[in-house]
JSON list of C-alpha atoms in Angstrom, two decimals:
[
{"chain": "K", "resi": 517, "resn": "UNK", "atom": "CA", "xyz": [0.00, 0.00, 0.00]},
{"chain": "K", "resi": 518, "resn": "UNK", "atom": "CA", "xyz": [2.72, 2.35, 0.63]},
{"chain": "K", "resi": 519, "resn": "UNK", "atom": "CA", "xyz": [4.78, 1.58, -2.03]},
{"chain": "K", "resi": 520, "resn": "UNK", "atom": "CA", "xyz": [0.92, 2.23, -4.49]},
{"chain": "K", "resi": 521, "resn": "UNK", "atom": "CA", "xyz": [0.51, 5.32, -2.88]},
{"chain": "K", "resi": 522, "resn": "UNK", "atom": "CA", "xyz": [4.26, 6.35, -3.56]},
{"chain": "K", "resi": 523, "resn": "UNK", "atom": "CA", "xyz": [3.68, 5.35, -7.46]},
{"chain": "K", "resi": 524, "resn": "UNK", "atom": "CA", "xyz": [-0.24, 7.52, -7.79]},
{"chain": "K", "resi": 525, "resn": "UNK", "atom": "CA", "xyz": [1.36, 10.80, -5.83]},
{"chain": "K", "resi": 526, "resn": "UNK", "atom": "CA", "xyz": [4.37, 10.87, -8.78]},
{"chain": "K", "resi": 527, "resn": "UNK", "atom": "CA", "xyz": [1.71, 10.00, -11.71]},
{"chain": "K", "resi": 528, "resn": "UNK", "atom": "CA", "xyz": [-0.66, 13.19, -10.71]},
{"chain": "K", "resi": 529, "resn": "UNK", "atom": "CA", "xyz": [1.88, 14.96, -9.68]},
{"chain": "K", "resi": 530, "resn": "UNK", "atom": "CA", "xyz": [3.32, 14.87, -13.25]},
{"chain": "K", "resi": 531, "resn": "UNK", "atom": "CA", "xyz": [0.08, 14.40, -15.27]},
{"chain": "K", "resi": 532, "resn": "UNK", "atom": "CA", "xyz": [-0.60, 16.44, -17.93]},
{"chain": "K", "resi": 533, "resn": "UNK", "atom": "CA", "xyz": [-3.75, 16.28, -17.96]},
{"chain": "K", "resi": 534, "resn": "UNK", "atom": "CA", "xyz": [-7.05, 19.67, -17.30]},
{"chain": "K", "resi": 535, "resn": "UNK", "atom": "CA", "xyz": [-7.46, 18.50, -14.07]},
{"chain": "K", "resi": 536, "resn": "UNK", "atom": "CA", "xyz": [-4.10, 19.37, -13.23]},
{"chain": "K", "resi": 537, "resn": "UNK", "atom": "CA", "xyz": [-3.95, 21.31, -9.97]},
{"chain": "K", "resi": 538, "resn": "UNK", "atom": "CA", "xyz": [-6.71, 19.21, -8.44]},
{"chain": "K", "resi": 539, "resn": "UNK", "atom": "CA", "xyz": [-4.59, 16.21, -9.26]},
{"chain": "K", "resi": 540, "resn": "UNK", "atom": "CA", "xyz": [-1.78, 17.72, -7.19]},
{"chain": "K", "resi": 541, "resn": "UNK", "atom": "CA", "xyz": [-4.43, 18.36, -4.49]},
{"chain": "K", "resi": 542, "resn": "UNK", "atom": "CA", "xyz": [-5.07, 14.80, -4.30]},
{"chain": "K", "resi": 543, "resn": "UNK", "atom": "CA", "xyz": [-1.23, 13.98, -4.81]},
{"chain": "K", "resi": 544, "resn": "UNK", "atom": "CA", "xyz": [-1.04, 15.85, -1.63]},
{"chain": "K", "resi": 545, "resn": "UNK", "atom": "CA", "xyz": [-3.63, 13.52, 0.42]},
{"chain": "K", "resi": 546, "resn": "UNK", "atom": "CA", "xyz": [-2.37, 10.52, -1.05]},
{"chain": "K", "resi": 547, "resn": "UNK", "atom": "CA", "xyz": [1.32, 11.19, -0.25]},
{"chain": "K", "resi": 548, "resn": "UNK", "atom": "CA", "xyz": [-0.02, 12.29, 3.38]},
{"chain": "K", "resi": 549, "resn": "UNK", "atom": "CA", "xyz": [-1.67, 9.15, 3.91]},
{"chain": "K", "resi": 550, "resn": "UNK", "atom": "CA", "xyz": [0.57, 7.13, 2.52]},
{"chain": "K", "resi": 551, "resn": "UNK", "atom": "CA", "xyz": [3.65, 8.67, 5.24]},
{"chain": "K", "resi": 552, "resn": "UNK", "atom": "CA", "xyz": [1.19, 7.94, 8.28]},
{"chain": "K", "resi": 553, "resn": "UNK", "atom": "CA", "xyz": [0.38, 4.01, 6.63]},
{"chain": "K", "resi": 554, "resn": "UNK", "atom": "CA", "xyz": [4.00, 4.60, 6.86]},
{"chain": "K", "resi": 555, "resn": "UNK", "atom": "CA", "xyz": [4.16, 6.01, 10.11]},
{"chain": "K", "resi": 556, "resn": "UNK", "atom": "CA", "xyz": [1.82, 3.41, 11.60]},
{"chain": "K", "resi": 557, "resn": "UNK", "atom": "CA", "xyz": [3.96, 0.89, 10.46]},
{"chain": "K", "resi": 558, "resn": "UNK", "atom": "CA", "xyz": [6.94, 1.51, 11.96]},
{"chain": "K", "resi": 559, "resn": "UNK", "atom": "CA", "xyz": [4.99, 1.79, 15.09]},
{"chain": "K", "resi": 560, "resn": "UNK", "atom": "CA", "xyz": [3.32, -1.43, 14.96]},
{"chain": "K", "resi": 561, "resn": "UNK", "atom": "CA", "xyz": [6.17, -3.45, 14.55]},
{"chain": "K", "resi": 562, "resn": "UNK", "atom": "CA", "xyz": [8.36, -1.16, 16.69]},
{"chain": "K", "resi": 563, "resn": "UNK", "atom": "CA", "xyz": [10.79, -0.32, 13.73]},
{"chain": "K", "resi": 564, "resn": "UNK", "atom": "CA", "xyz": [10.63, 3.03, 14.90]},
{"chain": "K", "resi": 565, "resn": "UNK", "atom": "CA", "xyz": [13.19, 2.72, 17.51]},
{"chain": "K", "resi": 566, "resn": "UNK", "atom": "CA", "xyz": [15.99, 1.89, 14.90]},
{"chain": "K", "resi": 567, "resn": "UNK", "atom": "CA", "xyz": [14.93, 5.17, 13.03]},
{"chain": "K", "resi": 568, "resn": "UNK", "atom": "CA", "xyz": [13.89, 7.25, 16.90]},
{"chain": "K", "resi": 569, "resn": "UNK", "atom": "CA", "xyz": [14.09, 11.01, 14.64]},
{"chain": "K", "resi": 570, "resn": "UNK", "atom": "CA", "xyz": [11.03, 10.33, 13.21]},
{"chain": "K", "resi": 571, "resn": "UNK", "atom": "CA", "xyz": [9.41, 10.06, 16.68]},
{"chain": "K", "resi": 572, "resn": "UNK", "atom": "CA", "xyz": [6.24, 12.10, 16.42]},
{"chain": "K", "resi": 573, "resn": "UNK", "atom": "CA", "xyz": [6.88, 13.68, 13.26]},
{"chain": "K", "resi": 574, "resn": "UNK", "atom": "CA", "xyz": [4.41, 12.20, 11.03]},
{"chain": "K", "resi": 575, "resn": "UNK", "atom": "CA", "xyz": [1.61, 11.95, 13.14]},
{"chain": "K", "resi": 576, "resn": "UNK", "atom": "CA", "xyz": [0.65, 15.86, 12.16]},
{"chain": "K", "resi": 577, "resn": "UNK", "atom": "CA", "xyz": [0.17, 14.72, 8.88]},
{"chain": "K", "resi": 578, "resn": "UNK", "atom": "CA", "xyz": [-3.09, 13.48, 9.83]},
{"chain": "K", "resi": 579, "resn": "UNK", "atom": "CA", "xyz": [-4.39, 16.84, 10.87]},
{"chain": "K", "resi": 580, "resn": "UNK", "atom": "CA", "xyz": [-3.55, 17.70, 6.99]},
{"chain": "K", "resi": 581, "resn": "UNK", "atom": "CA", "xyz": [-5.72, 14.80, 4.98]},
{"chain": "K", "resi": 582, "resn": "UNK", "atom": "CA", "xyz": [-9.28, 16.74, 5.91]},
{"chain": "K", "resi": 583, "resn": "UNK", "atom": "CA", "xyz": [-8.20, 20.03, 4.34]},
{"chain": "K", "resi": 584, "resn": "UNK", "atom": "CA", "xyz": [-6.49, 18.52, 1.68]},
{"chain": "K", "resi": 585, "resn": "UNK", "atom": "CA", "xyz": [-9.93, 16.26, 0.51]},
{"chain": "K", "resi": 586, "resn": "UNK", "atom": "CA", "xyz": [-11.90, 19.32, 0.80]},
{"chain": "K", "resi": 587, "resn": "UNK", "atom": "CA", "xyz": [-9.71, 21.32, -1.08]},
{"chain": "K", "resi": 588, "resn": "UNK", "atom": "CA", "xyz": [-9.93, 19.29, -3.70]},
{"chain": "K", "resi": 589, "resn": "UNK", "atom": "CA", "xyz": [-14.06, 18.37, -3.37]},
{"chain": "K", "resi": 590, "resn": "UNK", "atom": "CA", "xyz": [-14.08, 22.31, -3.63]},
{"chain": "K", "resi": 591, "resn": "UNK", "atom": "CA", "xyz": [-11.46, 22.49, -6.95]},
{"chain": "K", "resi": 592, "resn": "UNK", "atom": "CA", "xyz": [-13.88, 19.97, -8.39]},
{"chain": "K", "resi": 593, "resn": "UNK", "atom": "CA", "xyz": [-17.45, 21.37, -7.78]},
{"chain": "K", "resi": 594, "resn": "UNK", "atom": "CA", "xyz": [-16.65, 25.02, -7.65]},
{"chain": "K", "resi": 595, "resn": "UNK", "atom": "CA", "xyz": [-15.69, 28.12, -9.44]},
{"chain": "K", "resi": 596, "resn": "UNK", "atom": "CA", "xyz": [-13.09, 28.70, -6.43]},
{"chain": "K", "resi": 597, "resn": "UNK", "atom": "CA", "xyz": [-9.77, 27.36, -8.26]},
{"chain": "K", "resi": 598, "resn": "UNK", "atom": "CA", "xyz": [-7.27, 28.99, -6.44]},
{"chain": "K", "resi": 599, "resn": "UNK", "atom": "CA", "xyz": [-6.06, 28.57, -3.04]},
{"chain": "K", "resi": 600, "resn": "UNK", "atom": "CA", "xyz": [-6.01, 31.37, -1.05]},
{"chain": "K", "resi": 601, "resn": "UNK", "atom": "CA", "xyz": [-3.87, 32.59, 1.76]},
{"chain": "K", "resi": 602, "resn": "UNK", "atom": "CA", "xyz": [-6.30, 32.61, 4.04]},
{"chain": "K", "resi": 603, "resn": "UNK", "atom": "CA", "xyz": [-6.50, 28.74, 3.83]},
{"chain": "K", "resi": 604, "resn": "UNK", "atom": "CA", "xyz": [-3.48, 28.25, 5.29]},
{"chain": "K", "resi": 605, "resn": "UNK", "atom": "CA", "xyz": [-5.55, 28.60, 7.97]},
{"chain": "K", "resi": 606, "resn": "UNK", "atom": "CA", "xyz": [-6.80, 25.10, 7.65]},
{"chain": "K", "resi": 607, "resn": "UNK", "atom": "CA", "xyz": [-3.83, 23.76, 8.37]},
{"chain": "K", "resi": 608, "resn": "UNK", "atom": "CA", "xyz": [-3.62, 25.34, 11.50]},
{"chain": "K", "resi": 609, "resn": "UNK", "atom": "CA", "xyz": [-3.56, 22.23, 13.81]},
{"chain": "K", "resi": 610, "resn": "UNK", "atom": "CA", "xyz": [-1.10, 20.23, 12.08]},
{"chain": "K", "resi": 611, "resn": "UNK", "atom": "CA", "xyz": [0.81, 23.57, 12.55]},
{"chain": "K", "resi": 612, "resn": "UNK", "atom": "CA", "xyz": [0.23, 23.80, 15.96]},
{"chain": "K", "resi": 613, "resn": "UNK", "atom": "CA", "xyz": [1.44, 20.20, 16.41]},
{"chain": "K", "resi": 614, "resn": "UNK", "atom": "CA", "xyz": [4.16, 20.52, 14.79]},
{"chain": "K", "resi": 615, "resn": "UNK", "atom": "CA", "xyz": [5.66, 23.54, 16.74]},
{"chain": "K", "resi": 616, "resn": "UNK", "atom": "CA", "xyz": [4.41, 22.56, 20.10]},
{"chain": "K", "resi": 617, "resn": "UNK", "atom": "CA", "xyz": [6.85, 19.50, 19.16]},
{"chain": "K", "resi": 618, "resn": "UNK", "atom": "CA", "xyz": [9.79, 21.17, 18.16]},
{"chain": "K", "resi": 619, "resn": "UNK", "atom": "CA", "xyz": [11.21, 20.68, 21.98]},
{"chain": "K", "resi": 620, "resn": "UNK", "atom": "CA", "xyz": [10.85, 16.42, 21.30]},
{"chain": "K", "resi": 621, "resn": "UNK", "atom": "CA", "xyz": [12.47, 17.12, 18.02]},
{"chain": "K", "resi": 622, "resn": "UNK", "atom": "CA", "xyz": [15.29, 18.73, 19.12]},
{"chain": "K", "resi": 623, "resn": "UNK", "atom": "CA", "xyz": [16.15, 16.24, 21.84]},
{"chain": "K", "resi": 624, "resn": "UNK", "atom": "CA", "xyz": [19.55, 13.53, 21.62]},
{"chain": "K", "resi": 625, "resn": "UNK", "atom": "CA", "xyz": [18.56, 10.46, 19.54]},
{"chain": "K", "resi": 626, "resn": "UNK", "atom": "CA", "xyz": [19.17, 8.67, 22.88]},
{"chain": "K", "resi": 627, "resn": "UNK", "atom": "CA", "xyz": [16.05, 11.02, 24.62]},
{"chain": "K", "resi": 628, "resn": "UNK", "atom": "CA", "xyz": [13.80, 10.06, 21.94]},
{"chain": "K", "resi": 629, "resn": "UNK", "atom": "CA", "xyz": [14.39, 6.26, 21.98]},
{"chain": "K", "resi": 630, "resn": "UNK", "atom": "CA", "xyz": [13.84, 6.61, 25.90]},
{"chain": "K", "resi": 631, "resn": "UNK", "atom": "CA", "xyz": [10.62, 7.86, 25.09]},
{"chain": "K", "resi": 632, "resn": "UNK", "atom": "CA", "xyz": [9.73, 5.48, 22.55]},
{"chain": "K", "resi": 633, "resn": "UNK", "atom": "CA", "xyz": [10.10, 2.87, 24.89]},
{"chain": "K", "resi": 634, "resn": "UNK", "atom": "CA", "xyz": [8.20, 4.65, 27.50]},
{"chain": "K", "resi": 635, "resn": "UNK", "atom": "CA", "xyz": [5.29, 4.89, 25.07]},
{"chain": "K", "resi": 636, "resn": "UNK", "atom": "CA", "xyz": [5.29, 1.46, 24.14]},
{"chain": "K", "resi": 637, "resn": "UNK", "atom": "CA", "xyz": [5.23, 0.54, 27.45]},
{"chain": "K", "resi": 638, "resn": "UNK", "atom": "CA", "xyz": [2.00, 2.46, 28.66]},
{"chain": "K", "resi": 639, "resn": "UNK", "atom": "CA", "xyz": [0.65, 2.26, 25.36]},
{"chain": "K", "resi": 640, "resn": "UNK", "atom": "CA", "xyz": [-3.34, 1.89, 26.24]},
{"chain": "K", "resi": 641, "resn": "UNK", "atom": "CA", "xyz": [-3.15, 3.45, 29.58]},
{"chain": "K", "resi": 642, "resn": "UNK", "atom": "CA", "xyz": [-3.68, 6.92, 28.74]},
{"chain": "K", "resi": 643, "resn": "UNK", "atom": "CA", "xyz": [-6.77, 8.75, 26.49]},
{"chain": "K", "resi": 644, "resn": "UNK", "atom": "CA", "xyz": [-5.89, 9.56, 23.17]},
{"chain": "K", "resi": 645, "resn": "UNK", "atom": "CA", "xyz": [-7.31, 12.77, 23.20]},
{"chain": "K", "resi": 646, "resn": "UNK", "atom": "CA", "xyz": [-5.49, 13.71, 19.90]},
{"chain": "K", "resi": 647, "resn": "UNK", "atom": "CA", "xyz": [-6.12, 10.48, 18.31]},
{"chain": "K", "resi": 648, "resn": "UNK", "atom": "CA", "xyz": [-10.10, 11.40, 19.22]},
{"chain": "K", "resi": 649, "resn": "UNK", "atom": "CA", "xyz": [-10.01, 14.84, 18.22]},
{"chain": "K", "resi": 650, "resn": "UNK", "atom": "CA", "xyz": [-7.50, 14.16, 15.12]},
{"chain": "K", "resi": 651, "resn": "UNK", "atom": "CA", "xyz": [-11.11, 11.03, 14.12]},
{"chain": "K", "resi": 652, "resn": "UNK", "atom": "CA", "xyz": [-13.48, 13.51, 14.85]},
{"chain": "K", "resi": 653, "resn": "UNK", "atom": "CA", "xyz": [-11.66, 16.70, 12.63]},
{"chain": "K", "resi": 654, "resn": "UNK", "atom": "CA", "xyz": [-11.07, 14.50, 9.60]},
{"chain": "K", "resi": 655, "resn": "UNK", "atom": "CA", "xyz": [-14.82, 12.86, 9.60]},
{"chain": "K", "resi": 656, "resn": "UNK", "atom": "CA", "xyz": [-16.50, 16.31, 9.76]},
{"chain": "K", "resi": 657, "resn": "UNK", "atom": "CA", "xyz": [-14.01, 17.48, 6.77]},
{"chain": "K", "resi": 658, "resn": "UNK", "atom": "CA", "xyz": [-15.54, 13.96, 5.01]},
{"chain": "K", "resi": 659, "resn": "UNK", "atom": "CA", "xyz": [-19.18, 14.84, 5.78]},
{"chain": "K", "resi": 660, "resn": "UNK", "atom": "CA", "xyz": [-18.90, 18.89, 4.40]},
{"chain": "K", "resi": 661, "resn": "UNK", "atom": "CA", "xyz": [-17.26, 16.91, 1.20]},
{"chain": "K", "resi": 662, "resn": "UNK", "atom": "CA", "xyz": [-19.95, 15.38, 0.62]},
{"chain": "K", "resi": 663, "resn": "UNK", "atom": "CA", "xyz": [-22.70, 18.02, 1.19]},
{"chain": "K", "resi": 664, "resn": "UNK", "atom": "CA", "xyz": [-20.71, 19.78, -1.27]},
{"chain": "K", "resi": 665, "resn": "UNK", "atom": "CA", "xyz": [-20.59, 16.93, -4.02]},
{"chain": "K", "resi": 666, "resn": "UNK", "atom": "CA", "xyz": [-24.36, 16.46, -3.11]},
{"chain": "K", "resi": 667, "resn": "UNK", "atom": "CA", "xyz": [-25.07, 19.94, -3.90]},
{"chain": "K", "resi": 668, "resn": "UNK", "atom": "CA", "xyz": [-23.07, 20.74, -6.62]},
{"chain": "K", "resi": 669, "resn": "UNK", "atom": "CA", "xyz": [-25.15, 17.24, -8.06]},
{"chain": "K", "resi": 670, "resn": "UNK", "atom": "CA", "xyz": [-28.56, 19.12, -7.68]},
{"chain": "K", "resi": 671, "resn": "UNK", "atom": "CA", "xyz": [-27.91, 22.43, -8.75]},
{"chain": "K", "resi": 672, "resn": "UNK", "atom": "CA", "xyz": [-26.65, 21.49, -12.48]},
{"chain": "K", "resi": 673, "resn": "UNK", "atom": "CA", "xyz": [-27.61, 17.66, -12.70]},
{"chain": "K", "resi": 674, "resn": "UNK", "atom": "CA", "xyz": [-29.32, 18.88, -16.45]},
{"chain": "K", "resi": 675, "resn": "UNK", "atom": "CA", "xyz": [-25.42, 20.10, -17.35]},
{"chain": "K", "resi": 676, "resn": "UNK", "atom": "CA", "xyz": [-23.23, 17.29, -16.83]},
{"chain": "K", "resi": 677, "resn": "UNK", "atom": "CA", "xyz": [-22.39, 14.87, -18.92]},
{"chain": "K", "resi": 678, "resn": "UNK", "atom": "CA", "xyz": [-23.30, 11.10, -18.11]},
{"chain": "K", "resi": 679, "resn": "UNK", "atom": "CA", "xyz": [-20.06, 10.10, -18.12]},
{"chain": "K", "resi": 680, "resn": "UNK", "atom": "CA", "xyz": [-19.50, 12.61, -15.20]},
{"chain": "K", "resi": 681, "resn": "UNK", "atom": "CA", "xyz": [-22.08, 11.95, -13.16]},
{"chain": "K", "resi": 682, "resn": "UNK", "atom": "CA", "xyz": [-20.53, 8.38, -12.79]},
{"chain": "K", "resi": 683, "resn": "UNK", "atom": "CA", "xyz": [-17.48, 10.16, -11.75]},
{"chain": "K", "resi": 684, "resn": "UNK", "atom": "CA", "xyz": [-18.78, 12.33, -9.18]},
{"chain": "K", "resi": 685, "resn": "UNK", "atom": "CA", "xyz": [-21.22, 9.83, -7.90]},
{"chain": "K", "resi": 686, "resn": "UNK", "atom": "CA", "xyz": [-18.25, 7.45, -7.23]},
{"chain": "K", "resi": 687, "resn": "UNK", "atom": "CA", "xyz": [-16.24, 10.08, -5.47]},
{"chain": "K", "resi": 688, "resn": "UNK", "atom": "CA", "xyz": [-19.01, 10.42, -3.64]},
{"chain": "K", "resi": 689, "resn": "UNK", "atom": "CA", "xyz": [-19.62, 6.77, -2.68]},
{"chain": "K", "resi": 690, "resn": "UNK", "atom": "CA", "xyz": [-16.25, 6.38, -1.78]},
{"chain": "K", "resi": 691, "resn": "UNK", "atom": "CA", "xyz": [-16.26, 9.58, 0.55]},
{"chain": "K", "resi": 692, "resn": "UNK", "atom": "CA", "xyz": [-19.20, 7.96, 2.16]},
{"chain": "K", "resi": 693, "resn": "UNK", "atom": "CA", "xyz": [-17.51, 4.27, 2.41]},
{"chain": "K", "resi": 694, "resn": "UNK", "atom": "CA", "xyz": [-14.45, 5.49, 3.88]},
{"chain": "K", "resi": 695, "resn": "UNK", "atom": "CA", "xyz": [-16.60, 7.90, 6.79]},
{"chain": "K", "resi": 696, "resn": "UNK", "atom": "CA", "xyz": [-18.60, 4.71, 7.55]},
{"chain": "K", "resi": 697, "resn": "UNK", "atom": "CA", "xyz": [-14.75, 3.23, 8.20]},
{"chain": "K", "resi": 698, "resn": "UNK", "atom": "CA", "xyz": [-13.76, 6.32, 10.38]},
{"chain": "K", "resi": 699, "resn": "UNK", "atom": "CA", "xyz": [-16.54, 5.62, 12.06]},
{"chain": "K", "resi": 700, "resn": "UNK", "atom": "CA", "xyz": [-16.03, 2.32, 12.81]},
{"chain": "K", "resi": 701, "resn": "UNK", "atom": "CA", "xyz": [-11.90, 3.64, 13.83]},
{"chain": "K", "resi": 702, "resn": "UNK", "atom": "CA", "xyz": [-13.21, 6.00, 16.01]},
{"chain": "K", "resi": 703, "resn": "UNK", "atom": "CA", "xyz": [-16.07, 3.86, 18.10]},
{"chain": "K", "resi": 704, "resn": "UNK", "atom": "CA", "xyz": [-12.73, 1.31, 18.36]},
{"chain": "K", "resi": 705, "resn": "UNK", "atom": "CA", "xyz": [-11.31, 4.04, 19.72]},
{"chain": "K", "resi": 706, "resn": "UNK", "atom": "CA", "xyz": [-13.46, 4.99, 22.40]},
{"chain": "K", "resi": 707, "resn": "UNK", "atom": "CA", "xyz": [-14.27, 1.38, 23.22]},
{"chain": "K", "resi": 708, "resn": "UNK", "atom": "CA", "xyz": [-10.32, 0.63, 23.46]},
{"chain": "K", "resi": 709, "resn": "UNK", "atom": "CA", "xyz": [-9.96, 3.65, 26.03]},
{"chain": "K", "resi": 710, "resn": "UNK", "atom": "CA", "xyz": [-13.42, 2.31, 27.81]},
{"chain": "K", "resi": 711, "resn": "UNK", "atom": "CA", "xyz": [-11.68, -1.43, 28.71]},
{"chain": "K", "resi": 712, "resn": "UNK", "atom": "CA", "xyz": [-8.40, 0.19, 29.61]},
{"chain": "K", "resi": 713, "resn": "UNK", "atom": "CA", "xyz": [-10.10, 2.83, 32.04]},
{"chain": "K", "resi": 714, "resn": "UNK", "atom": "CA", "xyz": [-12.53, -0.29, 33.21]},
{"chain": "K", "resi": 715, "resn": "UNK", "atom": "CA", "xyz": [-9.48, -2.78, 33.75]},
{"chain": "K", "resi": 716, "resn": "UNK", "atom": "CA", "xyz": [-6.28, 0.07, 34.97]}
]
C-alpha cells in the first residue's frame, strides 16, 4: 500500500492532464496518507526505535488529509480554483502540532528512543485525546465533502455529462464508504480507552 501510494502521488503529480492542480491536491492527500500508513507501520512493529528522529513527526500529517480532501471536493465542484492565503488557515492544527513539538524534536537520539520505549510501554493506559479529536476533525471534513458533491449534483444535474455523473457519484460513494470506516476507527477508539479505564 505504501509503495501504491508512492507510485499515484508521482503519476498526478506529473500528469498532464485539465485536471491538473486538483490532481496535485489529491497527490497531496495521497502522499499524506501514505507517510502515516508509513508512520503506523513503523509503530506497529516497533521499527521506529531503529529510526527514533522520526518520533512524532508524522503523526501531524493526519491533521492535513481533511483540508487537503476538501480542497480538492471544492477544486472539483466550484468556481473557487485557487487557493487562497487565508487557507493556510486550515492547516492550522497540524501547525500547531508541529511547533508545540519542536522541543521532542530537538532532543539527543538517545532522549527520543527513551521515550519510545516509555510509550510502548504504557501504550493503552492513557486517552488519546489527539487520536479522538485528530477522528473527529477528519470525519466532519468527510461529511462537508460530501454536502458539497451532493449539492453541486442538484444544482446542475441537467449540465453534466453522463459520463461525469458516474465520476462524481463514485467520489461520492467512496467519501461515504471510507466515513462509515472512520466511524467504525473511532467507536474502536473509544471502546479501546473504555476497557483500559474499566481494567487500569
Amino acid at each position: 500500500g505504501i509503495f501504491q501510494g508512492i507510485f499515484l502521488t508521482i503519476f498526478l503529480l506529473f500528469s498532464n492532464e485539465v485536471a491538473g492542480k486538483s490532481n496535485k491536491i489529491l497527490a497531496g492527500f495521497i502522499f499524506s496518507f501514505t507517510l502515516l500508513t508509513l508512520n503506523d507501520l513503523l509503530v506497529e512493529t516497533k521499527a521506529l526505535l531503529d529510526f527514533p528522529n522520526l518520533f512524532l513527526l508524522l503523526d501531524p500529517l493526519i491533521f492535513v488529509l481533511g483540508p487537503l480532501a476538501y480542497f480538492y471536493i471544492r477544486d472539483l465542484v466550484t468556481e473557487q480554483k485557487a487557493l487562497r492565503l487565508k487557507d493556510l488557515f486550515f492547516f492550522f492544527l497540524a501547525a500547531f502540532l508541529w511547533i508545540i513539538l519542536i522541543p521532542i524534536y530537538l532532543q539527543s537520539t538517545t532522549s527520543k528512543e527513551n521515550l519510545i520505549l516509555e510509550s510502548y510501554s504504557t501504550l493503552g493506559e492513557d486517552t488519546d485525546f489527539i487520536l479522538i479529536f485528530a477522528a473527529i476533525h477528519l470525519l466532519v471534513y468527510f461529511i462537508i465533502s460530501i454536502a458539497g458533491i451532493t449539492k453541486y449534483q442538484q444544482e446542475i444535474k441537467e449540465n453534466f455529462s453522463f459520463e461525469e455523473k458516474i465520476n462524481l457519484k463514485w467520489l461520492k460513494y467512496f467519501l461515504i464508504i471510507t466515513s462509515v470506516l472512520w466511524i467504525f476507527f473511532t467507536i474502536q477508539v473509544f471502546e479501546t480507552m473504555q476497557y483500559h479505564s474499566t481494567y487500569r
